XYZ file of C-alpha atoms in Angstrom:
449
model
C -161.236 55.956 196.186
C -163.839 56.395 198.850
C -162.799 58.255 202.141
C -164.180 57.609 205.213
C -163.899 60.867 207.592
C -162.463 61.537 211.359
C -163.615 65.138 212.458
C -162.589 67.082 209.161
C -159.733 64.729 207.718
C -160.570 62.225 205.191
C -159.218 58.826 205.986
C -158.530 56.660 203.483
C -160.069 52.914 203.593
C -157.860 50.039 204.434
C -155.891 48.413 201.560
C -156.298 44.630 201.361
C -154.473 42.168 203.246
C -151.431 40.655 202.624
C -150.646 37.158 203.377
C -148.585 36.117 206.090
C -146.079 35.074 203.897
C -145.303 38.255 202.249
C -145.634 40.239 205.497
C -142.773 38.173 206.758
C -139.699 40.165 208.207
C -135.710 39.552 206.294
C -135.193 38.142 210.309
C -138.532 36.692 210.603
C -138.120 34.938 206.772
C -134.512 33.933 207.757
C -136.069 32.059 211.012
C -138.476 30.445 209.166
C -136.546 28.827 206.229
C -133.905 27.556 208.948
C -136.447 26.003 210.790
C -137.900 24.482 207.879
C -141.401 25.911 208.095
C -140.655 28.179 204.659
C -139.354 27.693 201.519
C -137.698 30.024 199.126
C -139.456 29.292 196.817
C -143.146 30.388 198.832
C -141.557 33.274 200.086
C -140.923 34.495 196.631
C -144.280 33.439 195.578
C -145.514 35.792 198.362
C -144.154 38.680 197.247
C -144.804 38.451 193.730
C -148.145 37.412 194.193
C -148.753 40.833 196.484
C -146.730 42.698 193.460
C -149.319 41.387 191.061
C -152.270 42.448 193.204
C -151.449 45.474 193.905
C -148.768 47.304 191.580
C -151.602 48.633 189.057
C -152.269 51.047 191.419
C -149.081 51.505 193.830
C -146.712 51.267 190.872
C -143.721 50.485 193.265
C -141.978 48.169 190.067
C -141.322 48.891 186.608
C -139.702 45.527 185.930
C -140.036 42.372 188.001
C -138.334 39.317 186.600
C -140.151 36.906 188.330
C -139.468 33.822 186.446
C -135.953 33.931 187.014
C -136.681 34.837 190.846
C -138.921 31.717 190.741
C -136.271 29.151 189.467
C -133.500 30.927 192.016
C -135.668 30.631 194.657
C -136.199 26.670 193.770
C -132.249 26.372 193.282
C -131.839 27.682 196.592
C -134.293 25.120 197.803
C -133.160 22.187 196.137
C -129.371 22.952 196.416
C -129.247 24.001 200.733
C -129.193 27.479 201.677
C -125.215 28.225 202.282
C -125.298 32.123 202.392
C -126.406 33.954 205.129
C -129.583 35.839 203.121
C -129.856 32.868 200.738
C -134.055 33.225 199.042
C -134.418 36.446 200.582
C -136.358 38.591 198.192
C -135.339 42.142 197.277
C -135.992 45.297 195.647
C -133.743 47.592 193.938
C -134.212 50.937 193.252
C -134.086 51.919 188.963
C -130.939 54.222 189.215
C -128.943 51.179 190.549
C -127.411 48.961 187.215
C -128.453 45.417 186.551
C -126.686 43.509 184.059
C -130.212 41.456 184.144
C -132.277 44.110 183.780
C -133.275 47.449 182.435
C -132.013 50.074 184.751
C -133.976 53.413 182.991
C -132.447 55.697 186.270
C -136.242 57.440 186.389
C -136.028 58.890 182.871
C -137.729 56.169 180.827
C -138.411 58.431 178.030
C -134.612 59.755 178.056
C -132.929 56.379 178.964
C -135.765 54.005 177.503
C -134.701 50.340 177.922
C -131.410 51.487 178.954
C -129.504 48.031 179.833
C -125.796 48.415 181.627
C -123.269 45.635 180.966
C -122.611 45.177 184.812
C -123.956 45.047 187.938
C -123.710 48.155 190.338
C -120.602 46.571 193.307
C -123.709 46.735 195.531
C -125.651 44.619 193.633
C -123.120 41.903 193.383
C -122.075 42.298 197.018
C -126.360 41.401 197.203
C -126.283 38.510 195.051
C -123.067 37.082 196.884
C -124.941 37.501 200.145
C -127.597 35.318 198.502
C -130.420 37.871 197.924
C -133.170 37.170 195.595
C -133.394 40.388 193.428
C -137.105 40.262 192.387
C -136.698 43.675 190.143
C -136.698 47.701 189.853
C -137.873 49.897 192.099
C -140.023 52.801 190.732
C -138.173 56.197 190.838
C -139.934 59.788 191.089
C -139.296 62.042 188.084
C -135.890 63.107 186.777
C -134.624 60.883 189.804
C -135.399 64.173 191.750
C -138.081 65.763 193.918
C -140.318 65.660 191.319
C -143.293 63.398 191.952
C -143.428 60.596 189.894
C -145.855 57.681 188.669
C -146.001 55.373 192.505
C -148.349 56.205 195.019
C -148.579 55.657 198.676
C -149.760 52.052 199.465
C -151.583 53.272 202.222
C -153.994 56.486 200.120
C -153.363 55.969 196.385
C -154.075 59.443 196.182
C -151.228 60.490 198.218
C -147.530 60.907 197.118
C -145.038 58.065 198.664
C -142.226 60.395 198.308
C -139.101 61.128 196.055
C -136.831 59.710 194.445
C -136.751 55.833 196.210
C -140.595 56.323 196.417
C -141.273 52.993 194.718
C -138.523 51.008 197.395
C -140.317 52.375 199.719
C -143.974 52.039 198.651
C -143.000 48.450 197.613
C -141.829 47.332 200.854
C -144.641 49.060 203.233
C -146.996 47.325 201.016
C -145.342 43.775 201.409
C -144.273 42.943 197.866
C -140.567 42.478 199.641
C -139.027 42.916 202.508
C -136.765 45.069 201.478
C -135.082 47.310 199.339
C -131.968 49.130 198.277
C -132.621 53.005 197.952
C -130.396 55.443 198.021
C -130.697 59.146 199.671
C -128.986 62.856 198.837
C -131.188 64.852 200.928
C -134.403 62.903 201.848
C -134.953 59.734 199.487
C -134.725 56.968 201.919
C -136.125 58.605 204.912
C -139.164 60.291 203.506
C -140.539 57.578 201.566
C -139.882 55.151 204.753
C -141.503 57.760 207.066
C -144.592 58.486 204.593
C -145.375 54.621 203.397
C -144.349 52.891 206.639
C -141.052 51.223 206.479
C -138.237 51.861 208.339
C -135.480 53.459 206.273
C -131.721 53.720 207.541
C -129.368 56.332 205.849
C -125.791 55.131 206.962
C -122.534 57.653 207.372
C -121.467 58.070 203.904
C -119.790 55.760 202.045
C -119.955 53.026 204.168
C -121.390 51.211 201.180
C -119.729 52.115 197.931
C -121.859 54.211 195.735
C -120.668 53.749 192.245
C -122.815 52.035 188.804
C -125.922 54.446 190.770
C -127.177 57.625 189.021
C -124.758 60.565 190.917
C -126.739 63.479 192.366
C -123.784 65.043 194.443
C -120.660 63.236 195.621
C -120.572 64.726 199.231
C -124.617 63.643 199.541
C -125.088 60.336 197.774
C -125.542 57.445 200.225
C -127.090 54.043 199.908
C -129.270 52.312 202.540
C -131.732 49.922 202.896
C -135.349 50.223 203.268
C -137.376 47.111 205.392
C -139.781 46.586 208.537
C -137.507 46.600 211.355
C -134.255 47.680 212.613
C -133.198 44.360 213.260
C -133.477 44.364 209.188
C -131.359 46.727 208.773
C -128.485 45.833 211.285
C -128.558 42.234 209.556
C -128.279 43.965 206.324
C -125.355 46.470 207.215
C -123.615 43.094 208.814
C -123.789 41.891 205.570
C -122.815 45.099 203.164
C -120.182 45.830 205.508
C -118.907 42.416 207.350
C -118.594 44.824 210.413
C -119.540 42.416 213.695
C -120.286 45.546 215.552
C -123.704 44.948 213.591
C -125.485 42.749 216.309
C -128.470 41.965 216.788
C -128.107 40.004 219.733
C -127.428 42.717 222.280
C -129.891 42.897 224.984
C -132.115 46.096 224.638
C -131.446 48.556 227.317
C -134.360 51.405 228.405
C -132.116 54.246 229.806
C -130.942 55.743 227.249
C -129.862 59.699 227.070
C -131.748 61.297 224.340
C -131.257 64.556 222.971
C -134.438 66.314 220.784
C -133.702 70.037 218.323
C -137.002 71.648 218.001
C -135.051 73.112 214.688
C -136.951 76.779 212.841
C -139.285 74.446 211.020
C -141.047 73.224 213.867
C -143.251 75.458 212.943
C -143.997 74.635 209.587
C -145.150 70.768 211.238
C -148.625 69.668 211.906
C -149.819 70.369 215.099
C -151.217 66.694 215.330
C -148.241 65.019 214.312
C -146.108 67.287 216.974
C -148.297 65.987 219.946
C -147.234 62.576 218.590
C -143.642 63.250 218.970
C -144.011 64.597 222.352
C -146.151 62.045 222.902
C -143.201 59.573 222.151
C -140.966 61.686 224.175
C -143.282 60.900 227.063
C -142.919 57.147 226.563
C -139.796 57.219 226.341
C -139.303 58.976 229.920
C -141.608 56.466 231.641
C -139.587 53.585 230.380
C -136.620 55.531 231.583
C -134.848 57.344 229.758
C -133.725 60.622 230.386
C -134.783 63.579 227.564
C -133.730 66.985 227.272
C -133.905 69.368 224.646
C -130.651 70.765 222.534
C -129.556 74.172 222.012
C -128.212 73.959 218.783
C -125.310 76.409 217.851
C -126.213 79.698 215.561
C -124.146 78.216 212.800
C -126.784 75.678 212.187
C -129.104 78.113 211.109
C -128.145 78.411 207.452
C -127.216 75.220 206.840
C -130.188 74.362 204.896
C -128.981 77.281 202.697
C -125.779 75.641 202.318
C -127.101 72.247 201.329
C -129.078 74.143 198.826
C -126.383 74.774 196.781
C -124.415 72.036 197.003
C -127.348 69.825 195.523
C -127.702 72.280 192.726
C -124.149 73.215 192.294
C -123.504 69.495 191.699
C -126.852 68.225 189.828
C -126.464 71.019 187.211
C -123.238 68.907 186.065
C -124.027 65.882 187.024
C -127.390 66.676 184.157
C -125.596 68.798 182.064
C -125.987 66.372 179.007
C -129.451 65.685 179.572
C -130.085 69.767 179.847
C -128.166 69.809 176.192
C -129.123 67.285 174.480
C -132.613 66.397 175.698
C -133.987 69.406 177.118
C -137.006 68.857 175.475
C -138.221 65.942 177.566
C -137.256 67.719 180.771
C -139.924 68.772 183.161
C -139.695 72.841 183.769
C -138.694 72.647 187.036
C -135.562 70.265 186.672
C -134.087 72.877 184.132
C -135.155 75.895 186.601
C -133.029 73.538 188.687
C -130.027 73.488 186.731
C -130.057 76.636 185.587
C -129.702 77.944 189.459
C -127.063 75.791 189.832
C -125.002 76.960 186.823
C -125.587 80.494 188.489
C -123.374 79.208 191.797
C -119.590 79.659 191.416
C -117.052 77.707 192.668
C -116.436 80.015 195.449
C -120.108 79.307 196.210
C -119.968 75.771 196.591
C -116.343 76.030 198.526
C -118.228 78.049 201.330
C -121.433 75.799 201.596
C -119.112 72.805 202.379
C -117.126 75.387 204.758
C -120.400 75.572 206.104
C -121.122 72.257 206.244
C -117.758 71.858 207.788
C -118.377 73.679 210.865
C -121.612 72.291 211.945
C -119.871 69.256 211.778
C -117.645 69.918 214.161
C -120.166 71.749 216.405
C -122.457 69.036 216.376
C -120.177 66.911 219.073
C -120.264 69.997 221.290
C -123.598 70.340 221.949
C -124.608 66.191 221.330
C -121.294 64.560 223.049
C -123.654 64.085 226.437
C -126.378 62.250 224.555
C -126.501 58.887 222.979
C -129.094 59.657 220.209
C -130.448 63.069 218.839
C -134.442 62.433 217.819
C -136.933 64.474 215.983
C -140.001 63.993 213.934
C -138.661 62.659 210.382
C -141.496 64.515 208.097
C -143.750 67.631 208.699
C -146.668 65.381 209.234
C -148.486 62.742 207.216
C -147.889 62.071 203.371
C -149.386 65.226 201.532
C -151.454 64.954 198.144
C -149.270 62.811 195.566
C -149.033 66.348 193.227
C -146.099 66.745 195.784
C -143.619 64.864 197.201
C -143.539 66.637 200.865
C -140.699 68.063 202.465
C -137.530 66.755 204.010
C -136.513 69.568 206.581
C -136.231 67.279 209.628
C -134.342 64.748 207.454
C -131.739 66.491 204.871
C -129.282 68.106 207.041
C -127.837 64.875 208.211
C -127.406 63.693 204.418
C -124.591 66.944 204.898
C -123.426 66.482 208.092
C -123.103 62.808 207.075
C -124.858 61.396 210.454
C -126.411 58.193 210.181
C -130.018 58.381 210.897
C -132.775 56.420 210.545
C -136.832 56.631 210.496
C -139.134 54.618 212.500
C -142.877 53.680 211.608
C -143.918 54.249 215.204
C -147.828 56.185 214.832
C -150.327 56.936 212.503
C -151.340 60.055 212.006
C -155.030 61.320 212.045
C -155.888 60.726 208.911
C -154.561 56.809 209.149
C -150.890 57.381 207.456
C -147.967 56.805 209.381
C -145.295 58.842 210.655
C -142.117 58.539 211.223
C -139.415 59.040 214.080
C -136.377 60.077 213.687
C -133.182 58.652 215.477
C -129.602 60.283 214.569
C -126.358 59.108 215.574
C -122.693 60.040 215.076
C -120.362 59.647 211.997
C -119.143 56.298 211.367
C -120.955 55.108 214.588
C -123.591 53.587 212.573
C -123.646 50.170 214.501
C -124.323 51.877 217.954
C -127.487 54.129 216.115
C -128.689 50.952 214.955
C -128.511 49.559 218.576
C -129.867 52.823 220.021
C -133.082 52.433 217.289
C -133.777 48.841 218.677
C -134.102 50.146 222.286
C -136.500 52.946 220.823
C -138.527 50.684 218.621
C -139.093 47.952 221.649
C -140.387 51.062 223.631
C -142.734 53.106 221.124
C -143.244 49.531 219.103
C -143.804 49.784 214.938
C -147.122 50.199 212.775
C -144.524 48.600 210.114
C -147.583 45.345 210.090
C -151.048 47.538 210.204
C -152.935 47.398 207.078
């Protein structure tokens, strides 16, 4: 791949277009077959047309059934669209079962051709909405932070994340418009923030996480990954059936936003923090009122905490795989587990003490604010030997905040970044509201090639 170069960064050269077919919104797509101006049927052509161009080198899919998408699509068409996503194509990340399809859970040489007898409860809540699953979404190695085999759509040469790096890869690059991921510490966020997308983490559990590979019960959350928030507030209405999930509400610009400049602020790129306060800027000249958070001391080891949790839980969640198939781990997963064998109970009890009490500080310090906001990665998408870091993002996988990442700049080398937009517990509705004021302020890069 040939760079061009701005100053001393190396910018990589724009991908090819996609049609406007495939570049189409879940809203946007759900507009356009009501009116009449779209058919299933093209829509799914779109996509796996895009997915044929262009997954040689992105790898977002390591299965695509797109016969059978073809023929649903035409049923849909010649039978009248009676569910509310009805054609809509979809991704689905590999650690979620299929009954349909191989679900290999990102360990194809541990789990080759592995095929479940059912479908994951959020798969068949998807097909009873009327979604047209178009196939599996590549996963990074060991279903970890591990880079796998997709790359960013946007560099080829640079990581798109871990572990729903193919979701989001796939849907930044238009070969859907979205995608089911799921997230323990970063995996929906990072991938949306480093490809493009806009990824939503909701509260936990408010969409039932069982037939999906288990990381760690208090962590494990699924989301969706698309181009817009109105995406994903039409696709929490669905999973959920909660009305509060409107996208009709008129957009207000006042809003009271709270920003934590946490310890790593320092670790950030300098470029990608005059962004952010760039956006913070915007924000105050369309009128809303910003003010920085002084977060309580207890936060300051919670990253510690989390630490252990994840590897207090993934060392048995993997135990079998460390025992009986050891040899086709990668080093650093069984470095992993081994430091999580090392944690005792009493460990793991205090982390989620921990864990705990910044919960219950958090509404101390961000009861006065409607949103808390902060950059979602360090900067752009680093070199695709690693899979970045998720400081901003993974402490409100713990706390259990729903939070989501917005594709609102490029960076200087081209690549997006993301902003970050938390909410409270179980208030997931009103973040998603919150995001759509934000979004019509700082706008989206979610359509730039």
């Amino acid at each position: 791949m040939n760079d061009m170069t701005v100053g001393t960064r190396p910018v990589a050269p724009r991908r090819p277009a996609a049609s406007a077919t495939a570049m189409l919104t879940v809203a946007e797509g759900l507009r356009a077959l009501e009116q009449g101006s779209l058919t299933c049927e093209a829509w799914a052509r779109a996509c796996l047309e895009r997915i044929e161009e262009r997954n040689s080198g992105v790898r977002a899919w390591v299965h695509v059934g797109a016969e059978a998408a073809i023929e649903r699509a035409r049923l849909f068409d010649r039978n009248g669209r009676s569910k509310p996503f009805d054609g809509v194509p979809l991704g689905l990340k590999d650690t979620i079962d299929t009954a349909d399809m191989p679900t290999e859970l990102g360990d194809p040489e541990i789990f080759p051709g592995r095929q479940p007898k059912l479908d994951a409860p959020v798969v068949t809540m998807a097909r009873n909405l009327g979604f047209n699953v178009l196939g599996k979404n590549t996963v990074s190695r060991h279903a970890i932070m591990l880079p796998g085999p997709a790359r960013n759509p946007h560099d080829l040469t640079r990581t798109p994340a871990a572990s729903s790096a193919g979701s989001g890869a796939a849907v930044a690059d238009f070969m859907a418009p979205l995608s089911i991921g799921t997230q323990t510490a970063g995996s929906i966020l990072r991938p949306s923030a480093f490809c493009g997308a806009v990824g939503f983490k909701p509260t936990l559990d408010a969409i039932p996480y069982v037939g999906i590979r288990t990381y760690s019960r208090p962590l494990d959350v699924i989301g969706p990954i698309c181009r817009s928030v109105e995406d994903a507030t039409l696709f929490m209405k669905g999973f959920t059936g909660d009305p509060r999930f409107d996208t009709t509400a008129t957009l207000r610009r006042d809003l009271r936003v709270g920003v934590w400049r946490t310890k790593d602020f320092d670790q950030a790129d300098p470029a990608a923090l005059a962004i952010f306060e760039g956006h913070l800027r915007k924000l105050e000249a369309a009128g809303a009122t910003v003010r920085t958070l002084a977060m309580p001391a207890v936060f300051d080891g919670i990253g510690e905490a989390q630490d252990v949790i994840m590897a207090y839980d993934l060392s048995r969640e993997y135990a079998d795989i460390k025992r009986n198939h050891a040899e086709k781990c990668d080093r650093e997963l069984i470095e992993y587990l081994e430091l999580g064998e090392s944690y005792t109970a009493a460990d793991y009890a205090q982390a989620l003490d921990a864990a705990d009490r910044c919960r219950r500080a958090y509404y101390d310090v961000a009861g006065d604010v409607d949103v808390i906001v902060m950059p979602s990665t360090l900067g752009e998408a680093p070199e695709a030997t690693s899979t970045g870091s998720s400081a901003f993002i993974r402490i409100w996988s713990l706390l259990h905040n729903p939070s989501i990442t917005l594709p609102a700049a490029r960076g200087p080398s081209g690549l997006p970044l993301g902003f970050q937009v938390v909410g409270c517990v179980k208030e997931d509705a009103r973040l998603l509201y919150d995001a759509r004021c934000i979004e019509a302020i700082l706008g989206s890069t979610a359509h730039q090639a």
